[in-house]
Tab-separated table of C-alpha atoms in Angstrom:
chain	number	residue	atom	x	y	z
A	1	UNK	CA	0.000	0.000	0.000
A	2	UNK	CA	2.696	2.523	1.144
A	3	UNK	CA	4.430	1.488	-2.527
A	4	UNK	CA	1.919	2.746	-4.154
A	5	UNK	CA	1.190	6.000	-2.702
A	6	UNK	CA	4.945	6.464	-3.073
A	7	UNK	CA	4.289	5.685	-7.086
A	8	UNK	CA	1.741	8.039	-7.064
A	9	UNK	CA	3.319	10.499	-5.724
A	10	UNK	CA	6.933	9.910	-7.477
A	11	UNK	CA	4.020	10.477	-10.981
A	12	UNK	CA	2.418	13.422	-9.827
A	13	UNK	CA	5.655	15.153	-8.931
A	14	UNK	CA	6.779	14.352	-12.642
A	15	UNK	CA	3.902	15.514	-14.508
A	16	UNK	CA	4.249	19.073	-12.451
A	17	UNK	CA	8.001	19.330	-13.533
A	18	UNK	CA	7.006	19.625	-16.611
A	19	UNK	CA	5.406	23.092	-16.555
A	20	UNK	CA	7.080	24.570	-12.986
A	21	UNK	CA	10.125	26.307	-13.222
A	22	UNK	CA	13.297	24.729	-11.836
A	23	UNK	CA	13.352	27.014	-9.253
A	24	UNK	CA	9.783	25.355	-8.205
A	25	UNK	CA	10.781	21.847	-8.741
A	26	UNK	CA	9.892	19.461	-5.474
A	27	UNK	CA	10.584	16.112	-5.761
A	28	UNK	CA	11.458	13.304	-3.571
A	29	UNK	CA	14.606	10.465	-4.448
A	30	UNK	CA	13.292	7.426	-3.083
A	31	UNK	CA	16.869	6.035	-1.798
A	32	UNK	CA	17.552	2.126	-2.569
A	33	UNK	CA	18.544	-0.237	0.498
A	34	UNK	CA	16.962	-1.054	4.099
A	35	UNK	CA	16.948	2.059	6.964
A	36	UNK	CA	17.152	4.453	3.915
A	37	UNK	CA	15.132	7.898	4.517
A	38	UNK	CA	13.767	9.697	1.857
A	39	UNK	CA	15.890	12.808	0.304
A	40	UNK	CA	14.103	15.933	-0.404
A	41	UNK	CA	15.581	17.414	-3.665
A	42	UNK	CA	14.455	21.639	-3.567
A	43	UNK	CA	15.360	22.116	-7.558
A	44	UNK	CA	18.301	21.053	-9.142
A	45	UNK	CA	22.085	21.215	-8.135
A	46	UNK	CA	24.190	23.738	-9.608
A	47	UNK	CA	27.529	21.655	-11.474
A	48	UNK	CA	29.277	25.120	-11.894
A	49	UNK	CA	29.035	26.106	-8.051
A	50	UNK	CA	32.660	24.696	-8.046
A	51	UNK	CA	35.459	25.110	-10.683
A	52	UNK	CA	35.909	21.746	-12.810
A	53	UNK	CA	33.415	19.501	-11.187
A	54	UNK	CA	31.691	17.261	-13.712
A	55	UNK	CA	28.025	16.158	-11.847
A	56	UNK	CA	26.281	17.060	-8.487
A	57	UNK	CA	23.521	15.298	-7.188
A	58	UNK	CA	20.707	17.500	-4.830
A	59	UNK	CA	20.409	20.020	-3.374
A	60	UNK	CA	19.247	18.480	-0.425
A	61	UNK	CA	17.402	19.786	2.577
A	62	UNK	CA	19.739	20.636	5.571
A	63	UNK	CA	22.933	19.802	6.275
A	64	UNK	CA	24.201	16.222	5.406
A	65	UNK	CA	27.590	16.861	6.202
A	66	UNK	CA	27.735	14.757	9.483
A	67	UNK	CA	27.930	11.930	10.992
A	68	UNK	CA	24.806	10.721	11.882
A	69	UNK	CA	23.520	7.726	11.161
A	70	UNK	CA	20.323	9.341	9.029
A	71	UNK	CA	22.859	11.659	6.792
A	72	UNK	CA	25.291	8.563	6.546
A	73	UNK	CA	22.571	6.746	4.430
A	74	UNK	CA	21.456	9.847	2.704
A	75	UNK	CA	25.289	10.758	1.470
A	76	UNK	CA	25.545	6.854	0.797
A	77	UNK	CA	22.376	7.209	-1.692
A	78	UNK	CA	23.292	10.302	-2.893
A	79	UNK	CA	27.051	9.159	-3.430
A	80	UNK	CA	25.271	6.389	-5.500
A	81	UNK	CA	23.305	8.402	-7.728
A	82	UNK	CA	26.239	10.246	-9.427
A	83	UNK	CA	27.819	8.672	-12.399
A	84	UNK	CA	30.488	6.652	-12.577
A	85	UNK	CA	28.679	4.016	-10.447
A	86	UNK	CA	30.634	5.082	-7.287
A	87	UNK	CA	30.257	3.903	-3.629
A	88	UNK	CA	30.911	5.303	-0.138
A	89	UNK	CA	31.438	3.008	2.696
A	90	UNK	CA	29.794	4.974	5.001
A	91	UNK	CA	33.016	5.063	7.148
A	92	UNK	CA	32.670	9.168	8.649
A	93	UNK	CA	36.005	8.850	10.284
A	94	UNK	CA	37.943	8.803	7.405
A	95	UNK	CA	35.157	11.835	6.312
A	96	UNK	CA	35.897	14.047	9.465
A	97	UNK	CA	39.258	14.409	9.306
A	98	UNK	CA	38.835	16.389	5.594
A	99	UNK	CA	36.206	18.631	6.662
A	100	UNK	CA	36.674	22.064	5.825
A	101	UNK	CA	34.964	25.541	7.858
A	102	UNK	CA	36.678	28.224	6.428
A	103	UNK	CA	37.749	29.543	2.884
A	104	UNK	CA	41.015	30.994	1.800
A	105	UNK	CA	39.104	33.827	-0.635
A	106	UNK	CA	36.729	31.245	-2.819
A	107	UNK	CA	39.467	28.767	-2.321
A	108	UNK	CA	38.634	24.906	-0.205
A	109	UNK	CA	41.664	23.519	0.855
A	110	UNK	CA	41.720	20.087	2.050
A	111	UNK	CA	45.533	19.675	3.347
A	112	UNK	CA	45.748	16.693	0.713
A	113	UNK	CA	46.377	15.352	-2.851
A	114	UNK	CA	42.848	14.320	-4.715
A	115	UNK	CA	43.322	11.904	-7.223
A	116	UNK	CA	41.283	10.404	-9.885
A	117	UNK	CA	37.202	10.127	-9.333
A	118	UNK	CA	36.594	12.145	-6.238
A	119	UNK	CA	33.293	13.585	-4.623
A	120	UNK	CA	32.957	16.351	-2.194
A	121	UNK	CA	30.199	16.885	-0.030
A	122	UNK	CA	28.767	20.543	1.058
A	123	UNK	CA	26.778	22.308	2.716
A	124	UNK	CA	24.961	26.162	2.142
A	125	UNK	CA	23.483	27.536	4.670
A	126	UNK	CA	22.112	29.707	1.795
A	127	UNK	CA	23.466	29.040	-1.321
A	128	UNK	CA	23.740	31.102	-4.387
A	129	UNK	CA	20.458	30.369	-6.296
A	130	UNK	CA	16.752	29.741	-4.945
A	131	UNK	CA	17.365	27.120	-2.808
A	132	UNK	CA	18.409	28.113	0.662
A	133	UNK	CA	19.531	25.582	3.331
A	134	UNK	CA	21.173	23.048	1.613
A	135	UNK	CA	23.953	20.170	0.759
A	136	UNK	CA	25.315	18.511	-2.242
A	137	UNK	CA	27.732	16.074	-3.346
A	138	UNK	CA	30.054	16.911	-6.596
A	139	UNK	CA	32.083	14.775	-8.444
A	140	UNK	CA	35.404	16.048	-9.892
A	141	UNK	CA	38.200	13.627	-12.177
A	142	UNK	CA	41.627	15.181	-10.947
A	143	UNK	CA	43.265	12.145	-12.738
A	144	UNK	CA	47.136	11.464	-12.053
A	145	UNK	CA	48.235	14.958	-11.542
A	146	UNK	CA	45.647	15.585	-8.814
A	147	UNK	CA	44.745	18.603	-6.754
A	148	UNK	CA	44.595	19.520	-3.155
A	149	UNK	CA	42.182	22.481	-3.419
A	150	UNK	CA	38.905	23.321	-5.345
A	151	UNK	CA	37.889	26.567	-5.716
A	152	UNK	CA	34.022	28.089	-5.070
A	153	UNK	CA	32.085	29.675	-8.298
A	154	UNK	CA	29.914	31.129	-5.627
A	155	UNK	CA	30.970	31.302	-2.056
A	156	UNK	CA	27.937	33.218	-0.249
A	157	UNK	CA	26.386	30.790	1.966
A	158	UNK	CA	29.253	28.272	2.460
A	159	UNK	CA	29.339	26.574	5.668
A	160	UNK	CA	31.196	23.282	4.979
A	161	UNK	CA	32.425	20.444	2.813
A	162	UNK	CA	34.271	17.366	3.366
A	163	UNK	CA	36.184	14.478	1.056
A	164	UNK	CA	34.223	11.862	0.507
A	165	UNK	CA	35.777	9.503	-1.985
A	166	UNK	CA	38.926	10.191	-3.649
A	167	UNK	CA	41.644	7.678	-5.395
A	168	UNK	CA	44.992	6.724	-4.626
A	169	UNK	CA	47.765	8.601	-5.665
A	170	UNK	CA	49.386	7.333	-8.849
A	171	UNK	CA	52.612	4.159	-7.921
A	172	UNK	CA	55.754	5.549	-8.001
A	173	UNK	CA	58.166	2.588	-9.475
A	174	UNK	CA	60.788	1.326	-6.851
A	175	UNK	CA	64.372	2.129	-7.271
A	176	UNK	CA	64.958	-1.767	-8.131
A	177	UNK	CA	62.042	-0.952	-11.230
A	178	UNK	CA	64.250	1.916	-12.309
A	179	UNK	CA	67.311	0.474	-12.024
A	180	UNK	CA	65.725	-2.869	-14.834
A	181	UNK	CA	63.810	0.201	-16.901
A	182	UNK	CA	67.268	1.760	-17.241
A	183	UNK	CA	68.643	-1.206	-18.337
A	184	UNK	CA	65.996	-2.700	-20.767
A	185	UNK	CA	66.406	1.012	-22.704
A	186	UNK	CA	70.625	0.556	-22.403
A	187	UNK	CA	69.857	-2.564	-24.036
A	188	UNK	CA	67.578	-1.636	-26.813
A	189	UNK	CA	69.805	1.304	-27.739
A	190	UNK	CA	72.574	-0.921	-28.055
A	191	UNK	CA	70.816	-3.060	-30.102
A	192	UNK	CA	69.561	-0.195	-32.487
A	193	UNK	CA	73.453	1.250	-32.534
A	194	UNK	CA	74.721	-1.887	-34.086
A	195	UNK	CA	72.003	-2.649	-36.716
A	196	UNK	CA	72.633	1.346	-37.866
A	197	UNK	CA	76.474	0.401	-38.108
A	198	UNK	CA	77.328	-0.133	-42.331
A	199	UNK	CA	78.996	-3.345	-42.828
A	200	UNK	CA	82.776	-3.115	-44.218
A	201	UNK	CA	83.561	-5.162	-47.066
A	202	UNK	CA	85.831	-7.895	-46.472
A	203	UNK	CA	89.484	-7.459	-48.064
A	204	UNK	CA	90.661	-10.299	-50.289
C-alpha cells in the first residue's frame, strides 16, 4: 500500500516538472537499500558552483555533512546516484578528518592530494540560487596529476564540505624498477646502434 502512494506520488511530482520552473521543482529520491530515509531534492544542483566539477547530485534539505547515522545513508544514496557508479562506505572517520569551515578567498583547501574520481560533499546555509539551506555532493576527475584544493564559483552561503571519496595517488616505481627500466632502454639502444652500423667489405 505505502508502494503505491509512493508511485503516485513519485508520478504526480513528474507531470508538475514539466510546466514549474526549476526554481519550483519538489521532488522526492526514493533512496535504494533497508533504513534508507527519503531525500528531499528543492530544484536542481548547480555543477558550476565549483570550478571543474563534472556532476552534483541534490540540493538536499539541511545539512548532510555529518555523521549521523540518518545523513550517513542519505550521502551513501546520494554518493550512488552520481555517475560513474561510485560507492561510499559509510566510514565518517575517514570523512571528518577532511572537513573544511573556512575559505582561503573562494578557495577549499583540504591539506591533501585528490586523485582520480573524487566527490565532495557541502553544505549552504544559503546558497547562491533559490534554494536556501542546503547540501550537495560533486564529483570532480583530478586524474594522475591531482589537486589539493577546489575553488568556489559562488561562495555566499558556504558553511562546509568534506572528502568523501577520492583515489589513490598514482605508484611511483621502486628504485629496483628503475634500475631494470634503465637497463631494458641501455639494451635496446645498443641493439639499435649496431644494426645502424654499415657493414665493411671484407678485403681479399
Amino acid at each position: 500500500m505505502r508502494r503505491v502512494g509512493l508511485a503516485a506520488a513519485f508520478a504526480v511530482a513528474l507531470s508538475l516538472a514539466g510546466t514549474a520552473q526549476a526554481k519550483d521543482i519538489k521532488s522526492t529520491l526514493p533512496p535504494p537499500g533497508k533504513g534508507s530515509t527519503m531525500l528531499t531534492v528543492t530544484s536542481p544542483c548547480d555543477t558550476g558552483i565549483f570550478t571543474g566539477s563534472t556532476a552534483c547530485a541534490g540540493y538536499y534539505d539541511g545539512n548532510l555533512i555529518n555523521g549521523s547515522p540518518t545523513d550517513i545513508t542519505n550521502a551513501q544514496n546520494a554518493i550512488a546516484g552520481l555517475p560513474g557508479g561510485l560507492t561510499w562506505d559509510g566510514n565518517w572517520a575517514s570523512v571528518d578528518p577532511t572537513k573544511v569551515e573556512t575559505l582561503t578567498g573562494n578557495v577549499l583547501d583540504f591539506g591533501q592530494t585528490l586523485f582520480g574520481l573524487t566527490v565532495i560533499g557541502a553544505h549552504f546555509g544559503n546558497v547562491n540560487g533559490p534554494a536556501g539551506n542546503v547540501s550537495g555532493f560533486w564529483l570532480f576527475d583530478f586524474g594522475t596529476q591531482g589537486a589539493s584544493s577546489v575553488a568556489l564559483n559562488y561562495p555566499e552561503g558556504f558553511s562546509n564540505a568534506a572528502v568523501y571519496l577520492t583515489g589513490d595517488s598514482p605508484a611511483v616505481p621502486e628504485p629496483a624498477t628503475w634500475a631494470m627500466m634503465l637497463f631494458g632502454f641501455g639494451v635496446a639502444g645498443y641493439a639499435l646502434r649496431r644494426r645502424r652500423q654499415p657493414k665493411l667489405a671484407q678485403l681479399a
